XYZ file of C-alpha atoms in Angstrom:
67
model
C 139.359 -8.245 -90.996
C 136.257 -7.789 -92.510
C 137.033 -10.527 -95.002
C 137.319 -12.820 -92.589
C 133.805 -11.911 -91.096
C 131.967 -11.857 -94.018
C 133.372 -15.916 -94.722
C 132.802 -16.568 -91.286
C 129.300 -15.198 -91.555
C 129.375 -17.229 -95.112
C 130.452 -20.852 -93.415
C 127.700 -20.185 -90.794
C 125.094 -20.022 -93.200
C 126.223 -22.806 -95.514
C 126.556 -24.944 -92.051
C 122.923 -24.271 -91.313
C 121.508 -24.698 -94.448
C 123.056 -28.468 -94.641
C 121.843 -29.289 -91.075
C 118.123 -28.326 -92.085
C 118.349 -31.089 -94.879
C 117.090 -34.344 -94.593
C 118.825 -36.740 -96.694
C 116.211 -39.782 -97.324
C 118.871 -42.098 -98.061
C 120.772 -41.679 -94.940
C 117.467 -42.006 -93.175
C 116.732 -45.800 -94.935
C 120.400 -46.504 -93.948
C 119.753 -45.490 -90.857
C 116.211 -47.595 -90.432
C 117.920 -50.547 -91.461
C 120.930 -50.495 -89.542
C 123.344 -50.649 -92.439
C 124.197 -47.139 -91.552
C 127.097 -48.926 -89.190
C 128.397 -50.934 -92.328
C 129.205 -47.509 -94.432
C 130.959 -45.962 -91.328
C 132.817 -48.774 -90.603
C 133.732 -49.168 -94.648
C 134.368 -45.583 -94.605
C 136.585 -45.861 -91.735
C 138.647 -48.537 -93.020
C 139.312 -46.822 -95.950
C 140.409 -43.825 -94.006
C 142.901 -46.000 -91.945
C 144.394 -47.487 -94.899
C 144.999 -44.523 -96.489
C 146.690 -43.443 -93.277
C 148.697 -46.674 -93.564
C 149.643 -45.982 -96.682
C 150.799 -42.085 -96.097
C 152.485 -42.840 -93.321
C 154.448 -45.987 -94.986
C 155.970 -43.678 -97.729
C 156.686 -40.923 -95.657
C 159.095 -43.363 -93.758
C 160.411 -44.607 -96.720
C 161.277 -41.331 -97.958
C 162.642 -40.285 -94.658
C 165.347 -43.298 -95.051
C 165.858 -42.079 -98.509
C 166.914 -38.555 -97.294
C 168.754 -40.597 -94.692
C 170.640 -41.948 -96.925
C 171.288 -39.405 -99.180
């Protein structure tokens, strides 16, 4: 139990400390409005890679199947 405080107490910190940080090229992206194109390129990437999880995980369903 007191493991579990002391990295709770741990996370907190680490959280806080990375909100108090400016990052200057996130604020140019940001400026510009090219901020949207990374999040939507990020998000892409995410749902293919979804896609693609979820594509072999059928096909290896249907191999158990069949097995």
């Amino acid at each position: 139990m007191k493991r579990f405080f002391s990295l709770t107490a741990i996370f907190f910190l680490v959280v806080q400390f990375a909100q108090a940080q400016s990052v200057e090229m996130a604020e140019t992206l940001r400026s510009s409005g090219k901020i949207y194109v990374v999040v939507a390129v990020m998000a892409l990437l995410f749902l293919g890679l979804f896609f693609y999880l979820f594509s072999i995980d059928r096909r290896l369903k249907k191999i158990e199947k069949d097995k």
